[in-house]
Amino acid sequence: MPLLAFETSCDETSAAVVHHGRVLSNIISSQISMHAEYGGVVPELAAREHLRNLLPVARAALRDAQVTADQLEAVAATQGPGLPSALMVGLKAAQAVAFALHRPFLGIHHHEAHLYSPWIKGHPPVADFSELRPNVSLIVSGGHTLLVHVRAELEHQVLGSTVDDAAGECFDKTGKLMGLPYPAGPEIDRLAEGGNPKAYDFPRPMIDEPNSDFSFSGLKTSVRYFLRDHPGLLDDAQKVRDLCASVQAATVDVLVAKTVRAARRLGVHWVTMSGGVSRNGALRRELAAACGRAGLTLRLADPSLCADNAAMIGVLAERKLARRAGETSADGDIRPNWAMEAT
Ligand code: KG4
Ligand code: ZN
């Protein structure tokens, strides 16, 4: 029987229906335009918007999947990490639905769900989720940047994460310095296509350190100083494109080098990537090229599943339910700072 899942950890209100690892529907209502005027996600506004959107999004997910509530086997939601007030909306709604239908409830770890999104629908295609292979997974978004060793289904260990800003946050903050609209990541990606990535030399923080941690706040600071030392540069469209390409190259180089090195050190043959920043053109190209050189197979999440979505929450919940490995407490609380435990 199908499972209904909610995701409301940040600024995407999403509901999905999944069945046997297949995504029957995955509705995502993004709030990005609402937060753009503030230059970042405003937690209280996000929560209010989730409250307004969740029921219509859930109804649309059921309708698209052609499933009625009484046909559901279980209900799941992101329990953490994320913005407390935003998490609260999806989690409490899912628990209420589960309680009303007398169905099990599963609270899902947001990052753990990202680990499996490249196996739901991605490239190269897989017949189903059971084709998962031991891999190193790069989760890269506005809120998180982490490398995880996935040994098998539901068995993983975090290798490292960012010690300060996430990679997407670095794109967004450097873009803001350049006067680009929020979120700047997609715009930097677009402008960088016409720029020279070697035009300006920016630091590659922690690239040679023998660990899997990242740091991006220094890169943002060096862009600030660069702009101070090059007044008027932002008036030259080609120089802006070169700047975008150069900043993007510094970020991509670090992400690619550390991911490939971790995979080689652990002896795995697969690398996966998900999260909003995994839509970045240069990152996809460079990671594919580096994996090719290292004899690694890269699985990229389908663009529809890169950013936050309820389908990945539902698919993981279904696997947990099948293995009786899920949290089934219908009155559990949100876990905004939930660290991903080794399993
Ligand atoms: O996963 P996501 O939708 O939300 C969370 O942060 O959890 O990721 C959003 C982030 C933003 O920082 C945005 O600038 C970045 O992903 N992003 C990109 C691209 N598309 C989205 N960064 C670089 N290149 C892109 N094409
Ligand atoms: Zn995410």
XYZ file of C-alpha atoms and ligand atoms in Angstrom:
370
model
C 0.000 0.000 0.000
C 1.224 3.540 -0.699
C 2.818 5.929 1.780
C 2.244 9.701 2.113
C 5.236 11.908 3.017
C 5.690 15.581 3.917
C 8.826 17.733 3.758
C 8.809 21.227 5.322
C 12.322 21.612 6.782
C 13.126 24.893 5.024
C 11.377 26.836 2.259
C 9.836 24.057 0.171
C 6.384 22.718 1.040
C 6.292 19.248 -0.425
C 4.047 16.184 -0.297
C 4.582 12.914 -2.135
C 2.981 9.508 -2.485
C 5.349 6.577 -3.008
C 4.738 2.876 -3.494
C 7.362 0.113 -3.737
C 10.114 2.709 -4.267
C 8.218 4.371 -7.115
C 7.232 8.003 -6.885
C 3.501 8.223 -7.707
C 3.438 11.983 -7.090
C 5.821 14.624 -5.774
C 4.348 18.110 -5.388
C 6.777 20.891 -4.460
C 5.603 24.405 -3.694
C 8.634 26.669 -3.441
C 8.593 29.848 -1.366
C 11.795 31.243 -2.891
C 10.196 34.312 -4.457
C 8.621 35.250 -1.119
C 11.968 35.148 0.731
C 13.911 36.824 -2.094
C 13.070 40.356 -0.950
C 14.669 39.580 2.455
C 17.822 38.047 0.902
C 17.327 34.737 2.735
C 14.760 32.420 4.309
C 12.758 34.081 7.127
C 11.775 31.197 9.467
C 8.457 32.607 10.694
C 7.313 33.485 7.184
C 8.347 30.009 6.015
C 6.275 28.369 8.759
C 3.188 30.457 7.976
C 3.522 29.689 4.285
C 3.880 25.952 5.012
C 0.699 26.157 7.058
C -1.120 27.798 4.157
C 0.251 25.429 1.513
C 0.464 22.036 3.156
C -3.135 20.873 2.793
C -3.513 21.917 -0.884
C -0.126 20.334 -1.642
C -1.098 17.119 0.175
C -4.439 16.960 -1.650
C -2.665 17.466 -4.981
C -0.200 14.677 -4.136
C -3.043 12.242 -3.387
C -4.979 13.316 -6.475
C -1.962 12.966 -8.816
C -1.187 9.554 -7.367
C -4.883 8.575 -7.646
C -4.789 7.405 -4.060
C -7.324 8.069 -1.309
C -6.374 8.608 2.321
C -7.849 5.282 3.446
C -5.533 3.450 1.007
C -2.396 4.739 2.751
C -0.203 2.302 4.619
C 1.741 4.901 6.610
C 2.540 8.596 6.875
C 6.027 10.127 7.141
C 7.567 13.562 7.545
C 10.932 15.195 7.956
C 11.661 15.307 11.690
C 14.962 17.224 11.390
C 17.355 18.858 10.964
C 15.848 22.116 9.762
C 14.143 25.343 10.826
C 12.148 24.552 14.004
C 8.955 26.417 13.110
C 8.999 25.048 9.551
C 9.626 21.440 10.642
C 6.787 21.727 13.136
C 4.145 22.240 10.430
C 4.926 19.134 8.363
C 5.706 16.862 11.293
C 2.597 17.681 13.319
C 0.346 17.485 10.254
C 1.741 14.061 9.322
C 1.338 12.790 12.873
C -2.268 14.030 12.950
C -3.069 12.263 9.659
C -1.400 9.043 10.876
C -3.331 9.231 14.162
C -6.659 9.869 12.433
C -6.125 6.984 9.984
C -4.682 4.609 12.623
C -1.543 4.200 10.538
C 2.121 4.149 11.568
C 4.057 7.398 11.506
C 7.751 7.695 10.580
C 9.926 10.690 11.430
C 12.721 10.879 8.862
C 16.188 12.431 8.989
C 16.412 14.978 6.158
C 20.055 14.275 5.232
C 19.564 10.529 5.366
C 16.778 10.945 2.798
C 19.107 12.948 0.523
C 21.477 9.947 0.489
C 18.890 7.849 -1.326
C 17.472 10.405 -3.753
C 20.042 9.575 -6.507
C 18.797 5.964 -6.416
C 15.110 6.798 -6.849
C 15.445 8.333 -10.258
C 18.773 9.432 -11.646
C 21.514 8.821 -14.074
C 22.542 6.124 -14.964
C 19.034 4.656 -14.476
C 18.483 1.803 -12.030
C 15.638 -0.674 -12.072
C 14.860 0.001 -8.440
C 16.242 1.096 -5.114
C 17.714 -2.359 -4.408
C 20.483 -1.647 -6.915
C 22.101 0.682 -4.407
C 25.880 0.141 -4.238
C 28.394 1.193 -1.562
C 29.154 4.829 -2.276
C 30.422 8.166 -1.126
C 27.578 10.672 -1.202
C 28.000 14.436 -1.482
C 25.004 16.378 -0.122
C 25.372 19.979 -1.137
C 22.756 22.686 -0.636
C 22.062 26.057 0.938
C 21.848 24.561 4.413
C 24.267 21.653 4.278
C 27.487 20.386 2.745
C 28.462 16.917 3.828
C 30.192 13.785 2.678
C 28.795 10.452 3.777
C 30.001 6.883 3.332
C 27.006 4.697 2.475
C 28.049 1.062 2.999
C 24.633 -0.452 2.231
C 20.977 0.452 2.483
C 20.389 2.174 5.850
C 24.090 1.802 6.775
C 26.089 4.980 6.636
C 28.618 7.157 8.384
C 29.251 10.885 8.031
C 32.829 11.497 6.838
C 32.834 15.263 7.156
C 30.830 18.432 6.746
C 31.284 22.161 6.494
C 32.794 23.858 9.527
C 31.093 27.155 8.651
C 29.006 28.133 5.589
C 27.393 25.568 3.284
C 28.414 25.676 -0.393
C 25.016 27.059 -1.470
C 25.200 29.672 1.270
C 28.602 30.701 -0.127
C 27.080 31.065 -3.624
C 24.200 33.084 -2.186
C 26.392 35.370 -0.052
C 29.015 36.034 -2.744
C 26.182 36.675 -5.196
C 24.710 39.201 -2.785
C 28.093 41.006 -2.726
C 27.853 41.154 -6.523
C 24.326 42.524 -6.346
C 22.674 39.353 -7.660
C 19.151 38.404 -6.502
C 18.583 35.680 -3.883
C 19.176 32.775 -4.273
C 22.278 33.628 -6.289
C 23.445 30.053 -6.955
C 21.449 29.519 -10.179
C 22.356 33.011 -11.420
C 26.092 32.495 -10.780
C 25.804 29.171 -12.622
C 24.167 30.909 -15.599
C 26.596 33.845 -15.716
C 29.619 31.563 -15.235
C 28.790 29.769 -18.498
C 30.025 32.852 -20.368
C 33.015 33.517 -18.109
C 36.630 32.433 -17.734
C 37.102 30.287 -14.600
C 40.834 31.108 -14.585
C 40.365 34.901 -14.799
C 40.760 35.464 -11.048
C 42.462 33.272 -8.507
C 40.458 32.537 -5.349
C 41.481 30.253 -2.469
C 40.395 26.606 -2.426
C 39.813 26.296 1.365
C 40.913 23.013 3.001
C 41.448 21.341 -0.368
C 44.703 19.652 0.677
C 43.729 18.789 4.231
C 43.506 15.030 4.784
C 39.919 15.053 6.014
C 36.424 15.348 4.514
C 35.524 18.687 6.051
C 34.826 21.884 4.135
C 35.022 25.601 4.842
C 33.508 28.243 2.577
C 33.285 31.407 4.665
C 36.884 32.434 3.786
C 36.043 32.287 0.095
C 33.162 34.702 0.630
C 35.505 37.051 2.523
C 38.104 36.960 -0.254
C 35.400 37.944 -2.761
C 34.512 40.869 -0.504
C 38.167 42.062 -0.476
C 38.494 41.410 -4.209
C 35.512 43.688 -4.924
C 36.909 46.351 -2.578
C 40.229 46.235 -4.485
C 38.559 46.306 -7.926
C 36.097 49.219 -7.786
C 33.908 49.472 -10.853
C 34.420 45.832 -11.854
C 30.716 45.091 -11.413
C 29.938 47.618 -14.186
C 31.682 45.401 -16.729
C 29.368 42.532 -17.732
C 32.199 40.309 -18.996
C 34.212 40.799 -15.792
C 31.123 39.836 -13.757
C 30.859 36.634 -15.797
C 34.581 35.962 -15.219
C 34.157 36.608 -11.500
C 31.198 34.209 -11.304
C 33.145 31.540 -13.199
C 36.212 31.995 -10.974
C 34.296 31.848 -7.676
C 32.303 28.879 -8.913
C 35.509 27.084 -9.990
C 37.034 27.517 -6.505
C 33.935 25.990 -4.866
C 33.639 23.190 -7.415
C 37.350 22.277 -7.195
C 37.129 21.746 -3.433
C 33.886 19.736 -3.584
C 35.165 17.519 -6.398
C 38.674 16.926 -4.975
C 37.452 15.975 -1.519
C 34.630 13.744 -2.782
C 36.844 11.774 -5.159
C 39.631 11.477 -2.588
C 37.187 10.100 0.017
C 35.870 7.526 -2.457
C 39.372 6.350 -3.335
C 40.465 6.173 0.282
C 37.440 4.022 1.166
C 37.758 1.857 -1.937
C 34.158 2.380 -3.074
C 33.378 2.460 -6.790
C 30.335 4.742 -6.725
C 29.832 8.403 -5.989
C 26.425 10.091 -5.645
C 25.373 13.712 -5.342
C 22.157 15.500 -4.323
C 20.968 18.811 -2.832
C 20.094 22.115 -4.519
C 23.703 22.943 -5.492
C 24.009 19.582 -7.278
C 22.045 21.257 -10.080
C 25.144 23.381 -10.795
C 26.357 22.754 -14.344
C 30.089 23.048 -13.651
C 29.838 20.851 -10.555
C 28.012 18.122 -12.476
C 30.541 18.270 -15.339
C 33.672 18.451 -13.190
C 32.571 15.730 -10.804
C 31.699 13.477 -13.749
C 35.106 14.104 -15.333
C 37.020 13.503 -12.086
C 35.052 10.327 -11.362
C 35.791 9.146 -14.912
C 39.533 9.701 -14.413
C 39.430 7.852 -11.080
C 37.408 4.914 -12.450
C 34.385 5.776 -10.305
C 30.745 5.623 -11.412
C 28.786 8.780 -10.639
C 25.052 8.756 -9.896
C 23.433 12.159 -10.010
C 19.986 12.743 -8.552
C 17.403 13.594 -11.183
C 17.053 17.415 -11.286
C 13.478 17.054 -9.952
C 14.893 15.344 -6.826
C 18.022 17.479 -6.258
C 16.438 20.097 -4.051
C 14.254 19.409 -1.027
C 11.310 17.162 -1.840
C 8.947 14.775 -0.072
C 9.576 11.902 -2.505
C 12.979 11.191 -0.963
C 11.402 11.298 2.528
C 8.706 8.845 1.423
C 11.045 6.394 -0.283
C 13.330 6.186 2.748
C 10.319 5.861 5.074
C 8.996 2.980 2.987
C 12.322 1.137 3.226
C 12.460 1.726 6.962
C 8.913 0.491 7.372
C 9.710 -2.668 5.391
C 12.667 -3.328 7.667
C 10.849 -2.226 10.804
C 13.700 0.282 11.263
C 11.612 3.429 11.452
C 10.615 5.741 14.233
C 6.922 5.077 14.754
C 6.120 7.334 17.670
C 3.157 9.471 16.645
C 3.921 12.031 19.349
C 7.676 12.487 18.785
C 8.893 16.051 18.603
C 10.831 17.921 15.926
C 14.630 17.526 16.028
C 16.012 20.780 14.524
C 19.667 19.915 15.271
C 19.456 16.171 14.660
C 22.973 14.941 13.831
C 23.133 12.000 11.442
C 24.175 9.009 13.541
C 26.391 6.254 12.177
C 24.366 3.103 11.484
O 18.386 21.999 -1.547
P 17.933 23.424 -1.638
O 16.778 23.759 -2.534
O 17.537 23.979 -0.222
C 18.328 23.872 0.912
O 19.237 24.707 1.056
O 18.114 22.940 1.708
O 19.200 24.268 -2.061
C 19.144 25.655 -2.278
C 20.552 26.146 -2.552
C 20.670 27.658 -2.636
O 21.798 28.060 -1.892
C 20.857 27.907 -4.118
O 21.596 29.059 -4.395
C 21.605 26.663 -4.522
O 21.011 25.612 -3.805
N 21.498 26.360 -5.969
C 22.529 26.415 -6.811
C 22.024 26.103 -8.093
N 20.681 25.851 -7.971
C 20.386 26.007 -6.656
N 23.823 26.705 -6.611
C 24.634 26.699 -7.675
N 24.221 26.412 -8.936
C 22.931 26.111 -9.186
N 22.529 25.828 -10.425
Zn 18.096 19.397 1.813
